[in-house]
C-alpha positions as a Markdown table, in Angstrom:
| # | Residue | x | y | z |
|---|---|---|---|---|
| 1 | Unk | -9.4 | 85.3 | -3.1 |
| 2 | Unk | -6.2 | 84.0 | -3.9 |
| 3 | Unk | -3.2 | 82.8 | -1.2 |
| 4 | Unk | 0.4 | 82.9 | -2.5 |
| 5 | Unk | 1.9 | 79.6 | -0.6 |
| 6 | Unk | 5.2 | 79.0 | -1.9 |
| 7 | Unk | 7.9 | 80.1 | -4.6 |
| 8 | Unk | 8.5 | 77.2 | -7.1 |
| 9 | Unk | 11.5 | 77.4 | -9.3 |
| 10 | Unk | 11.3 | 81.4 | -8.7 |
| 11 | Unk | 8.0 | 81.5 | -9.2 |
| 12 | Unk | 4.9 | 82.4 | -6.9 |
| 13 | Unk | 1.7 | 80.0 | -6.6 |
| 14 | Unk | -1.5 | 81.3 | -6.3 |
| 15 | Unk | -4.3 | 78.5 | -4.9 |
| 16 | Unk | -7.5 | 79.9 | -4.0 |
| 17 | Unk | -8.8 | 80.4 | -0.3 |
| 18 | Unk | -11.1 | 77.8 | -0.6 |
| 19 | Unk | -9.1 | 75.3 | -1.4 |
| 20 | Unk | -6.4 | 75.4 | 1.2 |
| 21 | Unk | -9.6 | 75.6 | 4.3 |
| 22 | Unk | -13.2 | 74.1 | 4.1 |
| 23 | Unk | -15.4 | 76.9 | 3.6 |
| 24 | Unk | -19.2 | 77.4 | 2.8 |
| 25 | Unk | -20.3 | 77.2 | -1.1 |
| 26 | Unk | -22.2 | 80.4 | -1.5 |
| 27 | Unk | -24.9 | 77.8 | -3.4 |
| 28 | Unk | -25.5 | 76.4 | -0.7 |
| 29 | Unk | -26.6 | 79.5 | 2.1 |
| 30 | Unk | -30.4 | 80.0 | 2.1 |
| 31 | Unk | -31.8 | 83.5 | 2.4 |
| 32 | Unk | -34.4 | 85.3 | 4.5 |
| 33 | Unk | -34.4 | 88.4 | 6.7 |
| 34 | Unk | -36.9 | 91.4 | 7.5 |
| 35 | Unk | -37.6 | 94.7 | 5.7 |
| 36 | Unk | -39.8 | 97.5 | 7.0 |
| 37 | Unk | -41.5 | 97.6 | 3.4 |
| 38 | Unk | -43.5 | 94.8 | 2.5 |
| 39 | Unk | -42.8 | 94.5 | -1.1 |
| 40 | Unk | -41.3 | 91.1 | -1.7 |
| 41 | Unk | -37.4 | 90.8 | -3.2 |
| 42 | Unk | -39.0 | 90.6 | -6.7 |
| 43 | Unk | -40.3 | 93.7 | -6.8 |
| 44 | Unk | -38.1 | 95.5 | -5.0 |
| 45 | Unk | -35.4 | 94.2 | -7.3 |
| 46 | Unk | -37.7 | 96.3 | -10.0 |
| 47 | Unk | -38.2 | 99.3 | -7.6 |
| 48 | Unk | -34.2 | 99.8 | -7.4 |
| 49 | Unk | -33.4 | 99.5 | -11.1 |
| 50 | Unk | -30.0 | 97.7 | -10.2 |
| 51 | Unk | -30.3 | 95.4 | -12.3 |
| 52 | Unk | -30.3 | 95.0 | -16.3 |
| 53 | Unk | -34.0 | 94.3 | -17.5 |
| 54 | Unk | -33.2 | 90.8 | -19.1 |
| 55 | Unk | -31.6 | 90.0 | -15.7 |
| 56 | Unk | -34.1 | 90.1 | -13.9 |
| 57 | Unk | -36.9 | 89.0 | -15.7 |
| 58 | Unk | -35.0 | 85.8 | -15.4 |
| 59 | Unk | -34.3 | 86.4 | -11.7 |
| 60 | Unk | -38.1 | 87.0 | -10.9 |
| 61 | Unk | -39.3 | 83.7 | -10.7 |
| 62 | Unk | -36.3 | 83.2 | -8.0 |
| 63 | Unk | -37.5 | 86.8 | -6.2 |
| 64 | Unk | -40.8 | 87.0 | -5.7 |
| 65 | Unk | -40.9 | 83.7 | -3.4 |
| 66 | Unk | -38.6 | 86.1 | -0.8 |
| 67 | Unk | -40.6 | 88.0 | 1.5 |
| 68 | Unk | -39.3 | 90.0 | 4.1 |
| 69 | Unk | -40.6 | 89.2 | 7.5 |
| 70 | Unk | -41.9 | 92.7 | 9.5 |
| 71 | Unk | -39.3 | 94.2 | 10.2 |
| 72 | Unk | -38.9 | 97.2 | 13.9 |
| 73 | Unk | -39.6 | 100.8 | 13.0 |
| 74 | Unk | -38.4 | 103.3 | 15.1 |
| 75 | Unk | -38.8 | 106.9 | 13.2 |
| 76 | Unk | -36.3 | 108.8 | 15.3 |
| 77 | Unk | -33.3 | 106.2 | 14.3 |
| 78 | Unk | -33.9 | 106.8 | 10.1 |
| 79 | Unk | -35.3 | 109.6 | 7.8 |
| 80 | Unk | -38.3 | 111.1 | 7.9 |
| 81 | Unk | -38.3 | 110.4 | 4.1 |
| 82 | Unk | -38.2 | 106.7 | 5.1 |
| 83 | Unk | -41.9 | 106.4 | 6.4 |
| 84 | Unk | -43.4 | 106.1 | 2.9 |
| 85 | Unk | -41.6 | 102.5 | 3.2 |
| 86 | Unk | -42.9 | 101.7 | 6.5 |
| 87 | Unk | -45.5 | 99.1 | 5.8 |
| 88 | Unk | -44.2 | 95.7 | 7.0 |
| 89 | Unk | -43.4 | 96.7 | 10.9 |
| 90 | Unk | -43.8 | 95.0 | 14.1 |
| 91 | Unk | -46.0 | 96.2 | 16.8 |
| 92 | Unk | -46.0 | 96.3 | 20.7 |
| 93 | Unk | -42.9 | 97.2 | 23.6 |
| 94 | Unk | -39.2 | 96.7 | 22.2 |
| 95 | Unk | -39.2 | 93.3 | 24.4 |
| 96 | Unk | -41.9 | 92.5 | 22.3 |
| 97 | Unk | -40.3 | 93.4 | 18.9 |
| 98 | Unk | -37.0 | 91.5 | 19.9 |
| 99 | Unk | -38.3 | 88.6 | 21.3 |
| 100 | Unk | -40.6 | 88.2 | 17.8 |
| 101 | Unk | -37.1 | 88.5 | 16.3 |
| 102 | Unk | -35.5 | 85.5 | 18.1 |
| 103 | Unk | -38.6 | 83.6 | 17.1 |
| 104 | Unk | -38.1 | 84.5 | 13.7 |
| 105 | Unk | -34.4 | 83.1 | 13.8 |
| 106 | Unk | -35.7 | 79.9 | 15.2 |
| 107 | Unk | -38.5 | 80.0 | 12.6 |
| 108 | Unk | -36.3 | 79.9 | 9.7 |
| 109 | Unk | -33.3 | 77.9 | 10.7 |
| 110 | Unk | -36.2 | 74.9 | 11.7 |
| 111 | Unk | -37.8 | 75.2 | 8.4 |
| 112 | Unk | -34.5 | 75.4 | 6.6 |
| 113 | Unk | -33.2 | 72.2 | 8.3 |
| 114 | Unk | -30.3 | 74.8 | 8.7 |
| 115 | Unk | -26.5 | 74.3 | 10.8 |
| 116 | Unk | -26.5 | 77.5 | 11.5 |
| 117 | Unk | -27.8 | 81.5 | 11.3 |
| 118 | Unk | -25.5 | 84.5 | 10.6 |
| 119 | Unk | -27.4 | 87.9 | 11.0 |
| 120 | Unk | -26.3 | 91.1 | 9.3 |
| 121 | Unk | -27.6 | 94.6 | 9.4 |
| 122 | Unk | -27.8 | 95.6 | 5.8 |
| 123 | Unk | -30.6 | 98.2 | 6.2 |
| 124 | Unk | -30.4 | 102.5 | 6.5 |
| 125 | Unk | -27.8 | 104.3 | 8.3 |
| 126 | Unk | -29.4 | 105.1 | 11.9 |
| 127 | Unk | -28.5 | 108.1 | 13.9 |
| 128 | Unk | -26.0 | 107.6 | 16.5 |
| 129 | Unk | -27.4 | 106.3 | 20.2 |
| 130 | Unk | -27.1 | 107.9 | 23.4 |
| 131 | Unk | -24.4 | 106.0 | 25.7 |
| 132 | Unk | -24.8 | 106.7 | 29.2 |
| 133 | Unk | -24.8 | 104.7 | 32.9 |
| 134 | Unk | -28.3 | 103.0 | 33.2 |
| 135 | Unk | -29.2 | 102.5 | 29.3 |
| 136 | Unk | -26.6 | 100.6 | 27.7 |
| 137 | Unk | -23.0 | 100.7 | 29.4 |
| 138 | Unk | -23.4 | 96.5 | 30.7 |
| 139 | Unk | -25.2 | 93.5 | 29.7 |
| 140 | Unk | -27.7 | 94.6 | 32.3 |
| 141 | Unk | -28.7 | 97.6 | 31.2 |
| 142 | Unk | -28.8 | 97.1 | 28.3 |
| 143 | Unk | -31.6 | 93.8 | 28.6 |
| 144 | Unk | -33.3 | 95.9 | 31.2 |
| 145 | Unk | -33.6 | 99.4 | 28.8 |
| 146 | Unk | -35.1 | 96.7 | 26.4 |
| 147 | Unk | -37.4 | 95.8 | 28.9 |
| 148 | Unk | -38.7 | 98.7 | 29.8 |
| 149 | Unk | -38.9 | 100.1 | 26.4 |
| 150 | Unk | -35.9 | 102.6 | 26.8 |
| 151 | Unk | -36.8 | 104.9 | 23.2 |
| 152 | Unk | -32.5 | 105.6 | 22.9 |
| 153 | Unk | -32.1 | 101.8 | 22.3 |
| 154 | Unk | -32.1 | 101.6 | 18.5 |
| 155 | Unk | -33.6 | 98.9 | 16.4 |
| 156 | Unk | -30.3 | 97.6 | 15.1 |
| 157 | Unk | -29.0 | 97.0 | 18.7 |
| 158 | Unk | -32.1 | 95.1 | 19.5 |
| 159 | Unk | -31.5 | 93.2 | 16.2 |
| 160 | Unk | -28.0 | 92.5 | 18.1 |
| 161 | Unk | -29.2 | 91.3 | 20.9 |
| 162 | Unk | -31.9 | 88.8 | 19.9 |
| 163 | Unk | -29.2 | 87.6 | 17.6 |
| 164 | Unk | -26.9 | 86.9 | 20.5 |
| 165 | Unk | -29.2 | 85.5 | 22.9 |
| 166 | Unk | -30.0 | 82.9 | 19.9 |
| 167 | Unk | -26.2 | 82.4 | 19.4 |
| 168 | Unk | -25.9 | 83.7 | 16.0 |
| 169 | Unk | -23.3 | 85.9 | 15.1 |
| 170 | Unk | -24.2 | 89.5 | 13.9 |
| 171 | Unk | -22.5 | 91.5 | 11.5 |
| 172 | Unk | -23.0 | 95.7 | 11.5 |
| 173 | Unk | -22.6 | 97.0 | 8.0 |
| 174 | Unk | -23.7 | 100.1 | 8.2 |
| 175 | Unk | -22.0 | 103.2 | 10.1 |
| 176 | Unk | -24.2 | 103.9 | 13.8 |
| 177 | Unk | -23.1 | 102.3 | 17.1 |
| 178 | Unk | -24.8 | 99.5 | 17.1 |
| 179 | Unk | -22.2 | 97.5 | 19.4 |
| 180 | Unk | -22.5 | 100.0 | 22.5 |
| 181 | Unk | -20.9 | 98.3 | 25.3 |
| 182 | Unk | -23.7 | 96.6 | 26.7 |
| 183 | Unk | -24.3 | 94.4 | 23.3 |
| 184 | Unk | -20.2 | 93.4 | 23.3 |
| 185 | Unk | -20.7 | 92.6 | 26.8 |
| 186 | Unk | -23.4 | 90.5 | 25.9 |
| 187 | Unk | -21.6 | 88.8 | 23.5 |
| 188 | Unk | -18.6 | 88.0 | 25.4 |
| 189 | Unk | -21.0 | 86.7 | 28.5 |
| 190 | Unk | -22.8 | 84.6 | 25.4 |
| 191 | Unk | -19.9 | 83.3 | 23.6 |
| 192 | Unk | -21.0 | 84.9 | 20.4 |
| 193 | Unk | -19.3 | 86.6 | 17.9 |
| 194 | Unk | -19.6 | 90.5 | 16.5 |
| 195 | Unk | -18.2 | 92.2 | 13.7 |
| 196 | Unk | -18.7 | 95.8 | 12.3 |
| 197 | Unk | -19.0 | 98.3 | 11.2 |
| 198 | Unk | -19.9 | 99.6 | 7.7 |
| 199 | Unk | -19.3 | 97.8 | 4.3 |
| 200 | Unk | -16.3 | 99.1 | 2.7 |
| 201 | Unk | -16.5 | 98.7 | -1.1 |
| 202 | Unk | -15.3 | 101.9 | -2.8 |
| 203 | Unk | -14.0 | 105.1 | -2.1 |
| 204 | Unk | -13.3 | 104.3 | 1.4 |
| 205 | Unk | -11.1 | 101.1 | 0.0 |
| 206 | Unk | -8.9 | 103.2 | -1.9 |
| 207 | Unk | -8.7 | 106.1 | 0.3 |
| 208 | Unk | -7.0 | 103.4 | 3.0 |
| 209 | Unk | -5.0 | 102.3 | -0.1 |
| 210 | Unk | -3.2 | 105.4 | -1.7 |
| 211 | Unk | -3.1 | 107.3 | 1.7 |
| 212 | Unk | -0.9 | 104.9 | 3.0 |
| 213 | Unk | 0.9 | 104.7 | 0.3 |
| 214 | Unk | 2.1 | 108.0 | 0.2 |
| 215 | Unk | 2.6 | 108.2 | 3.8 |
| 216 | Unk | 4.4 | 105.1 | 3.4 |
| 217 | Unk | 6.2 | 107.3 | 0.7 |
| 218 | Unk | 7.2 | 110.0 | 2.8 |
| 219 | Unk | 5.0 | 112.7 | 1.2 |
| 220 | Unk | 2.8 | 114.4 | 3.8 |
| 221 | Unk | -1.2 | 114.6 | 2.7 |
| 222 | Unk | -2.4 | 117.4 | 4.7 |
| 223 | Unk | -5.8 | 118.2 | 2.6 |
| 224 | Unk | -8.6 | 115.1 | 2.1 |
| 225 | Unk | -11.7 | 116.0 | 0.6 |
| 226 | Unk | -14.4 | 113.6 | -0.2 |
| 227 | Unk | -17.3 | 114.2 | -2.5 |
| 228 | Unk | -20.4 | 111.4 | -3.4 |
| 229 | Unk | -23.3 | 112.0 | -4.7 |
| 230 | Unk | -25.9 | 109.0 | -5.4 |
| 231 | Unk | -29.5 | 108.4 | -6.0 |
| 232 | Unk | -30.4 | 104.9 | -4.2 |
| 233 | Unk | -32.5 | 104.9 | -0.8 |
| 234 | Unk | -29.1 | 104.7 | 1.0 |
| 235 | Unk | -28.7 | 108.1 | -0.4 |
| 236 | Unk | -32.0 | 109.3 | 0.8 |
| 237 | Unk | -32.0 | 108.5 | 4.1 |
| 238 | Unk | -28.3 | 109.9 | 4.5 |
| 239 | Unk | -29.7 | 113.4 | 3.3 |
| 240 | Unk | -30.6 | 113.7 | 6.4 |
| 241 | Unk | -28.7 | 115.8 | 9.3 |
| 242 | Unk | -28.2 | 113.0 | 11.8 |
| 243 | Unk | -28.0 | 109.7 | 9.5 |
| 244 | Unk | -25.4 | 111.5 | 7.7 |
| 245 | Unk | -23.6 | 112.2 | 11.0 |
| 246 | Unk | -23.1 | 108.3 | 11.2 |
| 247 | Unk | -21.5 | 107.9 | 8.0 |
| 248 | Unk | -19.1 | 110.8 | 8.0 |
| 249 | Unk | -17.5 | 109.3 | 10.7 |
| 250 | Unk | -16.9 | 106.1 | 9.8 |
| 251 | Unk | -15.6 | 107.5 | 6.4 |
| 252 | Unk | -13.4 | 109.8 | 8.4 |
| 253 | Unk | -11.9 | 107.9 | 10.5 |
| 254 | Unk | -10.0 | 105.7 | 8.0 |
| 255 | Unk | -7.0 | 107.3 | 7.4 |
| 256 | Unk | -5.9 | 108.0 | 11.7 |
| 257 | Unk | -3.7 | 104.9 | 11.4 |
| 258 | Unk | -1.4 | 105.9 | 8.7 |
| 259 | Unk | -1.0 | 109.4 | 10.0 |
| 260 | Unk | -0.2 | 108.0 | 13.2 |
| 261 | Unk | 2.1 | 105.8 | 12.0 |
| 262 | Unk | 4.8 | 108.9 | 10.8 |
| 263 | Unk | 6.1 | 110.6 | 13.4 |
| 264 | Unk | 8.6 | 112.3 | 11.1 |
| 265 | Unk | 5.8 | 113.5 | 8.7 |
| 266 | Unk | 3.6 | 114.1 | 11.7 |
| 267 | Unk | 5.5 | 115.7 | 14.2 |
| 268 | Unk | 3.4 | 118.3 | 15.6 |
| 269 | Unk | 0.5 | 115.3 | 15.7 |
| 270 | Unk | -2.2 | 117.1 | 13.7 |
| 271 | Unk | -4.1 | 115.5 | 11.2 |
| 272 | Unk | -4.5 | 115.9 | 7.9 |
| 273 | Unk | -7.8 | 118.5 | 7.2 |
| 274 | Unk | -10.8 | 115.7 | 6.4 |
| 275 | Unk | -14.2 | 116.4 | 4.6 |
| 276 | Unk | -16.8 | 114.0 | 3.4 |
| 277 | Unk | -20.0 | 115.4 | 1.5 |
| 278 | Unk | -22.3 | 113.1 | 0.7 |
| 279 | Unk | -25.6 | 114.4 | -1.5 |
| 280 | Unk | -28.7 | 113.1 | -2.8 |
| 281 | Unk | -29.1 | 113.0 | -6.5 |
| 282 | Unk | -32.2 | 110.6 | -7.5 |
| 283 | Unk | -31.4 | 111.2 | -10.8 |
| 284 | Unk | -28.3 | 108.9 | -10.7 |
| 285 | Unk | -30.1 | 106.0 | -9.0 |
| 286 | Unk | -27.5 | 103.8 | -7.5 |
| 287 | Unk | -24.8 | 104.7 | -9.8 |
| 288 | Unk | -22.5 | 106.2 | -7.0 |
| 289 | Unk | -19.9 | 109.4 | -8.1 |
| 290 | Unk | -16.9 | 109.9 | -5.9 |
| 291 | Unk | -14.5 | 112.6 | -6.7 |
| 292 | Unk | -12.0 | 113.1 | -4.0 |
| 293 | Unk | -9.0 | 115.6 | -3.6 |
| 294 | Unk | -5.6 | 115.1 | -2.2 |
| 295 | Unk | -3.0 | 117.9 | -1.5 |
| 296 | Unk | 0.1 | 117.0 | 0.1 |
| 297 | Unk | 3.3 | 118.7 | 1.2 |
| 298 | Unk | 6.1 | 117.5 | -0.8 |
| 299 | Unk | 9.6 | 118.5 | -1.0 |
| 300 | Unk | 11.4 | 122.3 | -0.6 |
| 301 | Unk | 7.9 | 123.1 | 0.4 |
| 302 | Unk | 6.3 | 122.0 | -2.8 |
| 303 | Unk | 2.7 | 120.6 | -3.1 |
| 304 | Unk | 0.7 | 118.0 | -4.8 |
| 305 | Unk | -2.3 | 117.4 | -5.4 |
| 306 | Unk | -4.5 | 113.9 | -7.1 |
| 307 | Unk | -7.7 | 114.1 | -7.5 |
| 308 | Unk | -9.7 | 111.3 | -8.7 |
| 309 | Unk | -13.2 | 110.4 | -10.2 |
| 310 | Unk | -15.0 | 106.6 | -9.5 |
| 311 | Unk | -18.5 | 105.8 | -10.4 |
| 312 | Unk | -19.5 | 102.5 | -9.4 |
| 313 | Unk | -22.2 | 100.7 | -9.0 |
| 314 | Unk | -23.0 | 100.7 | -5.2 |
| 315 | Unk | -25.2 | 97.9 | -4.7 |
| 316 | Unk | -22.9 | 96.0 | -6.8 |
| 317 | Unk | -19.7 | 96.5 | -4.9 |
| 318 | Unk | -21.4 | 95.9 | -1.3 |
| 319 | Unk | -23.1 | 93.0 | -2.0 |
| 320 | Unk | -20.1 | 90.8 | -3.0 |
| 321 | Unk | -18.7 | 91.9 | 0.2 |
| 322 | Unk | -21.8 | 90.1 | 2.4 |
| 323 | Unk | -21.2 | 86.7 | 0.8 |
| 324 | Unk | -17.7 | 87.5 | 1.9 |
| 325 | Unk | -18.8 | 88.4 | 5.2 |
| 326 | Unk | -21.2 | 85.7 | 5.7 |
| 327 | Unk | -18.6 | 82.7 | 4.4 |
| 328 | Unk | -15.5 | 83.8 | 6.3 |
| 329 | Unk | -17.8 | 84.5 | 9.8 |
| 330 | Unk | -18.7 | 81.3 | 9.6 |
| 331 | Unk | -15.3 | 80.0 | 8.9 |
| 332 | Unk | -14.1 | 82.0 | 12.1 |
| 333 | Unk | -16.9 | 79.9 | 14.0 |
| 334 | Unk | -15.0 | 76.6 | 13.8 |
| 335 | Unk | -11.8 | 77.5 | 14.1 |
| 336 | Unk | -9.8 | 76.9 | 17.7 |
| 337 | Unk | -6.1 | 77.6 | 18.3 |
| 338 | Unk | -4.4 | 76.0 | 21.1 |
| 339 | Unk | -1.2 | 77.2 | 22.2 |
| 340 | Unk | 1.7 | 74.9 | 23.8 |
| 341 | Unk | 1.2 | 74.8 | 27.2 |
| 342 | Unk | -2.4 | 75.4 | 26.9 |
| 343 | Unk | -4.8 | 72.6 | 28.4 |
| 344 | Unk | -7.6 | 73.2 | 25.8 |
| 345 | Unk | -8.2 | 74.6 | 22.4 |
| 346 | Unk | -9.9 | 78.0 | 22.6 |
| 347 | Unk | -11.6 | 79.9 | 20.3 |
| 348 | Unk | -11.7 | 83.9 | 18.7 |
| 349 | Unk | -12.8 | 86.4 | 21.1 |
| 350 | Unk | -16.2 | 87.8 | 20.6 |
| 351 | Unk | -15.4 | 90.9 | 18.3 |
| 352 | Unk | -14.0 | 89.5 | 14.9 |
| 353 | Unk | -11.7 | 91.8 | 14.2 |
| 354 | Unk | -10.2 | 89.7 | 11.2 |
| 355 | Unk | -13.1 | 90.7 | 9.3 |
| 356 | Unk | -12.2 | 94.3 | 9.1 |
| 357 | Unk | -10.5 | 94.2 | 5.8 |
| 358 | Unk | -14.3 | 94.0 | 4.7 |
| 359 | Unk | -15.3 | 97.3 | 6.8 |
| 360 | Unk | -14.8 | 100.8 | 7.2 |
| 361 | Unk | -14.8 | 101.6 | 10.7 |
| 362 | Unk | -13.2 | 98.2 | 12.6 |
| 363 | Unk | -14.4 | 96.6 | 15.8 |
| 364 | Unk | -11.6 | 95.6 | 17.8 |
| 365 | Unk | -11.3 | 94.5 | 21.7 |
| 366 | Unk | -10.7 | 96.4 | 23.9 |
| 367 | Unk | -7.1 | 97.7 | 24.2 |
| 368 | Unk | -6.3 | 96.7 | 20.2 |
| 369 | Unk | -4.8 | 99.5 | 18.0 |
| 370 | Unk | -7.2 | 100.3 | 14.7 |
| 371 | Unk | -6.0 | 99.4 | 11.6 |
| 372 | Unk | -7.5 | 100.8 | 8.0 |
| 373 | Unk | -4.7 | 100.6 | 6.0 |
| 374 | Unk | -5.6 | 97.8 | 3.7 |
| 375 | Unk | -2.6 | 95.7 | 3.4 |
| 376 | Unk | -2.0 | 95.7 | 6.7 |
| 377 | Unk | -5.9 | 94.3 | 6.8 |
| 378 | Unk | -4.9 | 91.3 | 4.5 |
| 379 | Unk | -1.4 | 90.7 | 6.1 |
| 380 | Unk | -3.0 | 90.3 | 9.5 |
């Protein structure tokens, strides 16, 4: 990314991001992680069919030194459709599974001779968990439902935690509820920082970019529909009922700010009518189609109505966006502010909210207003 500092002689300059602030060299991040199937990164690179043949035939030499460390399989969090996978799992009590985790952690970052671990969930969609008073509403419960191997705590949460308690920070890019208040307690007790939730790369982008445009506009959208259709293992596990669930909210949340920010247009307070499909095609592999409609009321009771075709690679869009993720966490780590007046510099709070511009549905303290409008994202 580019940062527009100053105007010279009527003109704009553009330096690069990484040039005004020391940041991380993307050469220089080592990878590792853990996968419920076994296969190493090498042959999973084949099973997707991502990438172009000649690329990775070069890449495999690279590839096939990564393998994914077991990883926690809980079938009532993912699709059924997923078990086929499921041959590289832990065993034993949840306490069990996280502590192996925060081994793990240590494990690699020793081996590495690394400065520091960043964790992100980049794995399915899980259903959405229970929240209730005695399972994960504090710090407390939360560690304790762990303890006693609570079944509604989800593996991503525990992921979470063990990532906490080691002091890394842990990133949420997919849609459930991983951070239920317990874990963001946890991470405000720990010091650690939290960012989520779900990688925005395509259709949700622009949606956040023409809606509030034309709300911006005064013209009134009153009718969203959203249609995908892809054939990766993202979109097999969100063919099913509750994993889709996850996803359709995060997707449908994105545009509450904009409407909310026109009274005029938006008098009576009802939202525009929303609908997300998302279907499994395995035919298409990972080359995602998103067709989406928009009808808005316009003038003398006129209507219009855009409609729009994208197919993108999806795998291709959200991956850029975890190097992004990864390198400007890690900035956020070392930065404190220190106001006048203030006797000591002080750092973010826990829940890194400056990273939404990155994600669909944005963490934010408690108390914060929700932004998705994506300019506002970059402005702030």
């Amino acid at each position: 990314a580019v940062v527009s500092t100053q105007s010279t002689g009527g003109e704009e300059v553009h330096v690069p991001f990484n040039q005004l602030v020391p940041m991380v060299h993307p050469n220089d991040i080592e990878v590792d992680g853990w996968d419920i199937s076994g296969m190493n990164l090498a042959e999973s690179m084949e099973r997707a069919r991502v990438l172009d043949y000649s690329l990775q035939k070069q890449l495999r030499p690279y590839m096939e030194k990564i393998v994914p460390r077991a990883s926690i399989y809980c079938p009532d969090f993912i699709a059924a459709n997923q078990e086929a996978r499921a041959d590289n799992i832990l065993s034993g009590s949840k306490q069990n599974m996280m502590t192996r985790i925060r081994e793990d952690i240590r494990d690699f970052k020793e081996k590495k001779n690394l400065d520091k671990v960043i964790v992100l969930w980049t794995a399915n969609t899980e259903r959405f968990a229970d929240i209730r008073p005695g399972l994960n509403t504090t710090a407390e419960e939360l560690l304790n439902s762990i303890n006693n191997d609570e079944e509604e705590v989800s593996p991503s949460t525990i992921f979470a935690v063990a990532s906490i308690l080691e002091g890394c920070t842990y990133i949420n890019g997919s849609p459930q509820n991983t951070f239920v208040p317990g874990v963001v307690e946890l991470a405000e007790m720990e010091g650690v920082y939290i960012a989520g939730d779900d990688f925005k790369s395509g259709q949700t982008k622009f949606k956040s970019v023409l809606v509030d445009f034309l709300v911006g506009a005064g013209i009134k959208p009153v009718s969203i529909v959203s249609y995908n259709h892809l054939g990766n293992n993202d979109g097999k596990n969100l063919s099913a009922p509750s994993q889709f669930r996850s996803k359709e909210i995060s997707k449908s949340n994105v545009v509450d700010d904009m409407v909310n920010s026109n009274k005029i247009l938006y008098a009576d307070g009802k939202k525009p009518d929303h609908c997300v499909v998302i279907k499994y095609v395995p035919y298409v592999q990972d080359s995602k189609r998103a067709m989406d409609e928009y009808i808005s009321e316009i003038f003398m009771n006129g209507s219009n109505t855009i409609v729009c075709h994208n197919t993108c690679e999806d795998s291709l869009l959200a991956s850029p966006l975890i190097l992004d993720l990864v390198i400007l966490a890690e900035l956020c780590e070392r930065i404190t502010i220190q106001l006048d007046g203030e006797p000591q510099p002080r750092r973010f709070t826990s829940i890194l909210s400056l990273l939404s511009y990155l994600l669909k549905a944005p963490l934010v303290p408690a108390g914060t207003p929700v932004i998705n409008a994506l300019f506002k994202q970059r402005a702030s």
